XYZ file of C-alpha atoms in Angstrom:
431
model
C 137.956 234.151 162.904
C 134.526 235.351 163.612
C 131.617 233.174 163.623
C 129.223 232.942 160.805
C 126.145 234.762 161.442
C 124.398 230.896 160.366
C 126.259 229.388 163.279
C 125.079 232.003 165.650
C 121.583 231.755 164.606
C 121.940 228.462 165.240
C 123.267 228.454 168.673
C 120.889 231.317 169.622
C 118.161 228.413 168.510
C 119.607 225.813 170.866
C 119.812 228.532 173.661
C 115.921 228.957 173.476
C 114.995 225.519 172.659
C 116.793 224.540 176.428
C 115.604 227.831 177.883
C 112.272 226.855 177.356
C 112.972 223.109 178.574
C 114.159 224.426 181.318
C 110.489 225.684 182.670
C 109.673 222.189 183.826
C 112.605 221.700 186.361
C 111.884 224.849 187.872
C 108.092 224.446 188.152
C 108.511 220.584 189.743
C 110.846 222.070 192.300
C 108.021 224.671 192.890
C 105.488 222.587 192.996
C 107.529 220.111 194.930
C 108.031 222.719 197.854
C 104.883 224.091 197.613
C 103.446 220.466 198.237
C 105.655 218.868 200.580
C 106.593 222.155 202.927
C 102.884 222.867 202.980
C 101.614 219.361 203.864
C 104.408 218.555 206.105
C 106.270 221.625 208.059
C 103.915 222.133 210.792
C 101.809 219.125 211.484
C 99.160 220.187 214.236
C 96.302 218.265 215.591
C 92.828 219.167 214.186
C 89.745 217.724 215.928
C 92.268 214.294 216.637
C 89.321 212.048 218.032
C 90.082 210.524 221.616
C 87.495 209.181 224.327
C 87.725 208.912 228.086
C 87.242 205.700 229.194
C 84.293 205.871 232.153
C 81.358 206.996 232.963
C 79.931 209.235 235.868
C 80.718 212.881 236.365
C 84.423 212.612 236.934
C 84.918 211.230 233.234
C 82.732 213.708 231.797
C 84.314 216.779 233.612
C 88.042 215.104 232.471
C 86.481 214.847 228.649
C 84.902 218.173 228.585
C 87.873 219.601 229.961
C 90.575 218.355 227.253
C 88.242 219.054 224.839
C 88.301 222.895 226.171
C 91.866 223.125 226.502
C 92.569 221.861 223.264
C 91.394 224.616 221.735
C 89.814 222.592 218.532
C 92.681 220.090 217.960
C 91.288 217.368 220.276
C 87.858 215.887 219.894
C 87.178 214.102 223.442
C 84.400 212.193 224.233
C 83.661 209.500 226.391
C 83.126 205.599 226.147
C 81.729 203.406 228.641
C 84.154 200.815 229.486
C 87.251 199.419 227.609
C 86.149 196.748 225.568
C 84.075 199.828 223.953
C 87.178 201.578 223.328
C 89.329 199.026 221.849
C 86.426 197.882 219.189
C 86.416 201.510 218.286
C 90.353 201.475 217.643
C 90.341 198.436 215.527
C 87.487 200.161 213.386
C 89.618 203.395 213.639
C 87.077 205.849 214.290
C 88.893 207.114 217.297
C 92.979 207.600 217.596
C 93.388 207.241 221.519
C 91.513 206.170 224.490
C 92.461 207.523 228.322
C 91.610 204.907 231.001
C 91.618 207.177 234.169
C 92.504 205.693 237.787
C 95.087 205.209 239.844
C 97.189 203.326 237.059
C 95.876 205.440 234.322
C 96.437 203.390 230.582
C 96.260 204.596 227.237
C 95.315 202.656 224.165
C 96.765 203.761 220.900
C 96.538 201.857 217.703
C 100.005 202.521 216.120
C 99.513 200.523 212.903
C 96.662 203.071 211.975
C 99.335 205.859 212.452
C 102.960 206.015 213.937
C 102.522 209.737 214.193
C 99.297 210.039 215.536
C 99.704 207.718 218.088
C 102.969 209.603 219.219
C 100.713 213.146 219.336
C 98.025 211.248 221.699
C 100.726 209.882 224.150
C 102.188 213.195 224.554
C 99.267 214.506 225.092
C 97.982 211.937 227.599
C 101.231 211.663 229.194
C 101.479 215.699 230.375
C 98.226 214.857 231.830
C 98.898 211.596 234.144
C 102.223 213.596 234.969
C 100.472 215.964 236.717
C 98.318 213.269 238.039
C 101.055 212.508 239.617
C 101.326 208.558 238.206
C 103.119 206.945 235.181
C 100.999 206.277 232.149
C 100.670 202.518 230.953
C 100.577 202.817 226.963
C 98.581 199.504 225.517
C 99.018 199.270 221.177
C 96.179 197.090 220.256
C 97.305 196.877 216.802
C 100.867 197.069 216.264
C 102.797 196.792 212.952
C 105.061 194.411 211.977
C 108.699 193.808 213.041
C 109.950 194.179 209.996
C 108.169 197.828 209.557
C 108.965 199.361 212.978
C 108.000 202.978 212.153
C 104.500 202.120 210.340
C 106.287 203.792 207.152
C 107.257 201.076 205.292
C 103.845 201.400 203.359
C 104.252 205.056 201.978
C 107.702 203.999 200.984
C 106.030 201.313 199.057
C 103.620 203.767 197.601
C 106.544 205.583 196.389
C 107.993 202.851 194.671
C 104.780 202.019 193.217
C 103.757 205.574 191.637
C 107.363 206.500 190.154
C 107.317 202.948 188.388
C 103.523 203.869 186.996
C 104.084 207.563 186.345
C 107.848 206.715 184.686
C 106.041 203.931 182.338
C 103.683 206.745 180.981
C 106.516 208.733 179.913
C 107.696 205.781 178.030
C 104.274 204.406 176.607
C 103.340 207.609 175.751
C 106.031 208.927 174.107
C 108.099 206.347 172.530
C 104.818 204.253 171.866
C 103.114 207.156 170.838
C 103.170 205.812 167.343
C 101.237 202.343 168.367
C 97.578 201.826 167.997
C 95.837 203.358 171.261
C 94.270 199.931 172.509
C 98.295 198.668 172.341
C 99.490 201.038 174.443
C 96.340 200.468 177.258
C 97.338 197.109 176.975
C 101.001 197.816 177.743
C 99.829 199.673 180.316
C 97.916 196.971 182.250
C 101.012 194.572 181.859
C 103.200 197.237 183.524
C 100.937 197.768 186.036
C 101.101 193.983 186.662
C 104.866 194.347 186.546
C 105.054 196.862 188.442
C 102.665 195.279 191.521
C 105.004 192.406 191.364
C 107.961 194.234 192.466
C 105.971 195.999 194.999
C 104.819 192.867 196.558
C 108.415 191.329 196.089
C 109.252 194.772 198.243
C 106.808 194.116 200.511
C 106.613 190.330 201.516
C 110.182 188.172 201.072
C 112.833 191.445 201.022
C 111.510 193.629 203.553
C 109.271 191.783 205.313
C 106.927 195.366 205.327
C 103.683 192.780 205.788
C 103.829 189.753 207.707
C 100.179 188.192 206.192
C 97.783 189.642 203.853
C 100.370 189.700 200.561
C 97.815 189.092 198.385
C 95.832 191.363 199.216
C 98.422 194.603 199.337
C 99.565 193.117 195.553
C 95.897 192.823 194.251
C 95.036 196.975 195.420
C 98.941 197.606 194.310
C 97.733 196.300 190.431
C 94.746 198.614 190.742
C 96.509 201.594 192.517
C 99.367 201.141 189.348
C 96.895 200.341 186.366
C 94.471 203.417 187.495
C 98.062 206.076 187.140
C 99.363 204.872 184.042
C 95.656 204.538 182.307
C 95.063 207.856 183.488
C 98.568 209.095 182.437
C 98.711 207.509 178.768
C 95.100 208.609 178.132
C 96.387 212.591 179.153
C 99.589 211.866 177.011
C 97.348 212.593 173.704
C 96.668 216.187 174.254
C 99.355 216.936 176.725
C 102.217 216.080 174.511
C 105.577 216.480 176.236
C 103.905 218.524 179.486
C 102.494 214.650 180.498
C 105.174 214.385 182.750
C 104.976 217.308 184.940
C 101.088 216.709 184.736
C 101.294 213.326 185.988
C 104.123 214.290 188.821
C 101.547 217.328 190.334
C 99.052 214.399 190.367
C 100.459 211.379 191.538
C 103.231 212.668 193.620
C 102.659 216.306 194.652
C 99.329 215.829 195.922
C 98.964 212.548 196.469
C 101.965 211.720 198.615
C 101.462 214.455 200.762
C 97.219 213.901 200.994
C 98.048 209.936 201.319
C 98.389 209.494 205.380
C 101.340 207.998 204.858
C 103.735 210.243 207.076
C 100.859 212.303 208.648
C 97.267 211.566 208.921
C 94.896 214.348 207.762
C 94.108 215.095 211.429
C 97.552 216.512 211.610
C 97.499 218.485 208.699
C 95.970 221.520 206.968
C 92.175 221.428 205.310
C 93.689 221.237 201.651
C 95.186 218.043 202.219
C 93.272 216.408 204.657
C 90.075 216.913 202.124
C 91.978 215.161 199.583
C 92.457 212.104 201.463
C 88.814 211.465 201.037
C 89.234 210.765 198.063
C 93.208 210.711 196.166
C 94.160 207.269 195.743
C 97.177 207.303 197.364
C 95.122 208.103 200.032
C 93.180 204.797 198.740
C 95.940 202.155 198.830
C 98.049 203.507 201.792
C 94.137 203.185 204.103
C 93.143 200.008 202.446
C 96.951 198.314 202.699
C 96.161 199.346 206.750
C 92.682 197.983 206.630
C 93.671 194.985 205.388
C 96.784 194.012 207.336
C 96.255 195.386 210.267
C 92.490 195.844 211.032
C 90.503 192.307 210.263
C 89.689 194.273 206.824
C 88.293 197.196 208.305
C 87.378 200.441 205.672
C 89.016 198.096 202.983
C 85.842 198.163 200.982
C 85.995 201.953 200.890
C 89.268 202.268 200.143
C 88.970 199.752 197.416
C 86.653 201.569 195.374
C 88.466 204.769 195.523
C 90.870 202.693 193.797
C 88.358 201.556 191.455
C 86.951 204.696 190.725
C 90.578 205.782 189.844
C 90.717 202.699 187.729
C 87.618 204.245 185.952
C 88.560 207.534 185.456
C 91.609 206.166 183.677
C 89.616 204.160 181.211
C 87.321 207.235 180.769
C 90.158 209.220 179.884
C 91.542 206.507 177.273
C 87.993 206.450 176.037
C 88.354 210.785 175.319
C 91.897 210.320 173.861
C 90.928 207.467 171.302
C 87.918 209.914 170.374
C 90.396 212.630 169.820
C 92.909 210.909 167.538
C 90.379 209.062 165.556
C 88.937 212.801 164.629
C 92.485 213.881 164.266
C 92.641 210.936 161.637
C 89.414 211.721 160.108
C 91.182 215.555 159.431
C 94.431 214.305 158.083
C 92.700 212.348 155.225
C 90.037 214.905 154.836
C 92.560 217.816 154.332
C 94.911 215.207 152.246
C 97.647 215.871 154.391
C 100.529 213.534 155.628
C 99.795 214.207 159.039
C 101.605 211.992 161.245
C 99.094 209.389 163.379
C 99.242 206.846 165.493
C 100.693 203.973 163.542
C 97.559 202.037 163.039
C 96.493 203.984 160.860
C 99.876 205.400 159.207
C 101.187 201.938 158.164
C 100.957 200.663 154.814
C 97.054 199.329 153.986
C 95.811 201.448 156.927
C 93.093 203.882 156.333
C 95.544 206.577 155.883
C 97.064 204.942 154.049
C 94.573 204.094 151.370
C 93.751 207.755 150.166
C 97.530 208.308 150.084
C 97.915 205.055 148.043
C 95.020 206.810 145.485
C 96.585 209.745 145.415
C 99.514 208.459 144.058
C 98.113 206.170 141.717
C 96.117 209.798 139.723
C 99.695 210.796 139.859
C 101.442 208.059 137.932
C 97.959 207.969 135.884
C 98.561 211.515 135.122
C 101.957 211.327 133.297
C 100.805 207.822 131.516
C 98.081 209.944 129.739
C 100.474 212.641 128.687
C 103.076 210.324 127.588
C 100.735 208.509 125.363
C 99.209 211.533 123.638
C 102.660 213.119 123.185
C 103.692 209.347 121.849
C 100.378 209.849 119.624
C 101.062 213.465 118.080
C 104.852 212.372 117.507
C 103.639 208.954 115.375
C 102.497 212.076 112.734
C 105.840 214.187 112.738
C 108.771 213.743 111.234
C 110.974 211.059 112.255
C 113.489 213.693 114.069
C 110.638 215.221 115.539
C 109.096 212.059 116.816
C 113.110 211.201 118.277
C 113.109 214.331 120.001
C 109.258 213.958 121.468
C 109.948 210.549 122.644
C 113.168 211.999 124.371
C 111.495 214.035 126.049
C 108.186 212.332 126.841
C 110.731 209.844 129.019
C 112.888 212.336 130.229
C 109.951 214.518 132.047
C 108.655 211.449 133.675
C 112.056 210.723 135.141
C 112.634 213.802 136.088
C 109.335 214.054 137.941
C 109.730 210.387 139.407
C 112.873 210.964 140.769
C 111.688 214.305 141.967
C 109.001 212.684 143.662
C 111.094 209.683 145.019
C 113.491 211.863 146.308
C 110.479 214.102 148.519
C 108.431 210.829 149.112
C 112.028 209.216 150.980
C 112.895 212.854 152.546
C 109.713 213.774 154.280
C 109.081 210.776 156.233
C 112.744 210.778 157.501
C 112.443 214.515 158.687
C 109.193 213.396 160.445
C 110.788 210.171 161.856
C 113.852 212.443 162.859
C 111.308 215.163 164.641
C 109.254 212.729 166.600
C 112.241 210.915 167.718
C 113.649 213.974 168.632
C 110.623 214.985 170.772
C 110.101 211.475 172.408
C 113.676 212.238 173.593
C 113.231 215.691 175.124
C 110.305 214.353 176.640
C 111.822 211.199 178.206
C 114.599 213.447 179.482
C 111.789 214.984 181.761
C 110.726 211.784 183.397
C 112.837 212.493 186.687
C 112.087 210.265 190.147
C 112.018 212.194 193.069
């Protein structure tokens, strides 16, 4: 037996309705590869600052002469002694420093970047090879035991951003119906939440920091509360494309611009000019700062963070601007527009003109029932039966009418946006 051409209308329906989901998987894994392939694949050195420790013409024909043969990915310069060179590590301005001699040392700061510091000693090493003598290689800041590759940070910052960008999917859609200033206050407690377990990760379980906890949970708070503020503020006009939104934000270009695996010496112009400024970039320097470098650059790196923070309450600020006017059209049109449920429930502003509306409509058949009561006092008494018949019937009628649309349209809306909060939870996938 052949299908009813109703059921295939109906599956042909549900084809395009997961056809059309089916965009946002494909552009994440775009974006995905375009990010992390392009950021990653080929890390080079790019004007990687290193000094020669010395002074005299020696050193300077040794500096200028790296410098030439690096072709534009070594900046070498020279220092006068090594005292000079070590301040200049712990205030990271420099990523290697060459002590030449017959027991030629390097200094490397490893805590500022596993992978740099692994591109200098390579590079320093071919050169006291041909010297001739084995290079000594002296970390001055090292990271901590438990947190042997320097990584342990960026993993953290993962954690961090899929617990923020996952809560906006959930604030924002299944709390889309809650009062704006509820659902930035849900956001700040999981943000709070959210830091907690990062700092749980980070202290007692993995033992990532050995001192400074406070510190990496206070700028893990603000790094958390700055995504989701930002992310629930976009959910207002964004609608079900949040998701993706937030992911091309807060992981596609801000893991790979964040330092985290590479610094931006070693990668391309894109995403080293990002790490001026992404707040990734923000928390993963400032974390550094603070454990590992007496507090050096944390002040920077802290208001990035705070800017972020900003920008998130800015964009709240937009998105309560643009639902209050979407109110003010509802009630002006005298629509049932679905709002945010402040204004939606029962003795909200909405409300109120819906409440008046239906009292002119009871009002309405009152007055007709008592001037059809009125006109059948002067008939007959068969006429006046019949008139009252049917002055209570019409009002039944048009009650239960009434009743029966007043209890159906709010289910079909409950039943849509329900529907839509699920498709767009579905979305929220970790990477």
């Amino acid at each position: 037996m052949s299908a009813s051409p109703l059921t295939r209308s109906g599956t042909g329906a549900s084809l395009r309705h997961v056809l059309v989901h089916l965009v946002t998987p494909l552009l994440m894994c775009i974006g995905m590869g375009l990010a992390y392939l392009g950021a990653f694949h080929a890390p080079e050195p790019h004007n990687l600052r290193v000094d020669v420790v010395g002074s005299g013409p020696s050193t300077q024909v040794l500096a200028q002469t790296l410098h030439d043969k690096g072709a534009g990915a070594l900046d070498v310069r020279t220092v006068a002694d090594r005292s000079a060179a070590q301040s200049q590590l712990m205030d990271r301005e420099i990523y290697g420093a060459y002590v030449p001699g017959d027991k030629p040392e390097l200094m490397v700061a490893s805590a500022g970047s596993d992978t740099t510091a692994t591109v200098v000693q390579k590079v320093f090493t071919e050169l006291a090879a041909k010297q001739g003598a084995p290079l000594k290689v002296t970390d001055v800041a090292r990271v901590s035991a438990g947190d042997p590759t320097g990584q342990g940070l960026f993993f953290l910052l993962v954690a961090l951003s899929i617990g923020s960008y996952a809560s906006v999917a959930v604030i924002g859609g299944a709390g889309a119906v809650l009062p704006l200033r509820i659902r930035a206050l849900l956001s700040l407690g999981m943000s709070l939440v959210v830091s907690a377990i990062g700092a749980v990760f980070a202290g007692p379980l993995f033992h990532l920091v050995d001192h400074g906890l406070a510190g990496v949970w206070a700028m893990s708070w603000l790094y958390s509360a700055g995504i989701l503020l930002v992310g629930v503020g976009l959910h207002t006009y964004l609608k079900r494309w949040t998701t993706l939104s937030v992911m091309v934000l807060f992981v596609m270009l801000n893991f790979t611009s964040s330092g985290g695996i590479f610094r931006p010496e070693l990668q391309s112009g894109f995403f080293a000019s990002l790490h001026s400024f992404w707040n990734g970039a923000g928390f993963i320097e400032g974390a550094r700062g603070h454990v590992y470098f007496d507090g050096n650059g944390v002040g920077r790196s802290v208001l990035v963070l705070a800017l972020w923070f900003l920008v998130g309450v800015a964009v709240l600020g937009v998105a309560a601007l643009g639902e209050a006017a979407r109110r003010r059209t509802a009630v002006e049109a005298g629509t049932d527009a679905v709002v945010p449920a402040a204004d939606s429930t029962a003795g909200g502003p909405a409300a109120r003109p819906a409440a008046r509306r239906g009292h002119g409509a009871h009002a309405a058949p009152a007055s007709a029932e008592h001037r059809a009561g009125h006109e059948a006092y002067a008939a007959t008494d068969a006429q006046e039966h019949r008139a009252g018949h049917m002055a209570h019937a019409a009002p039944d009628a048009q009650e239960h009418r009434a009743g029966h649309g007043a209890h159906a349209a709010p289910d079909a809306r409950e039943g849509s946006a329900e529907g839509s909060v699920e498709e767009e939870l579905e979305e929220a996938v970790g990477v």
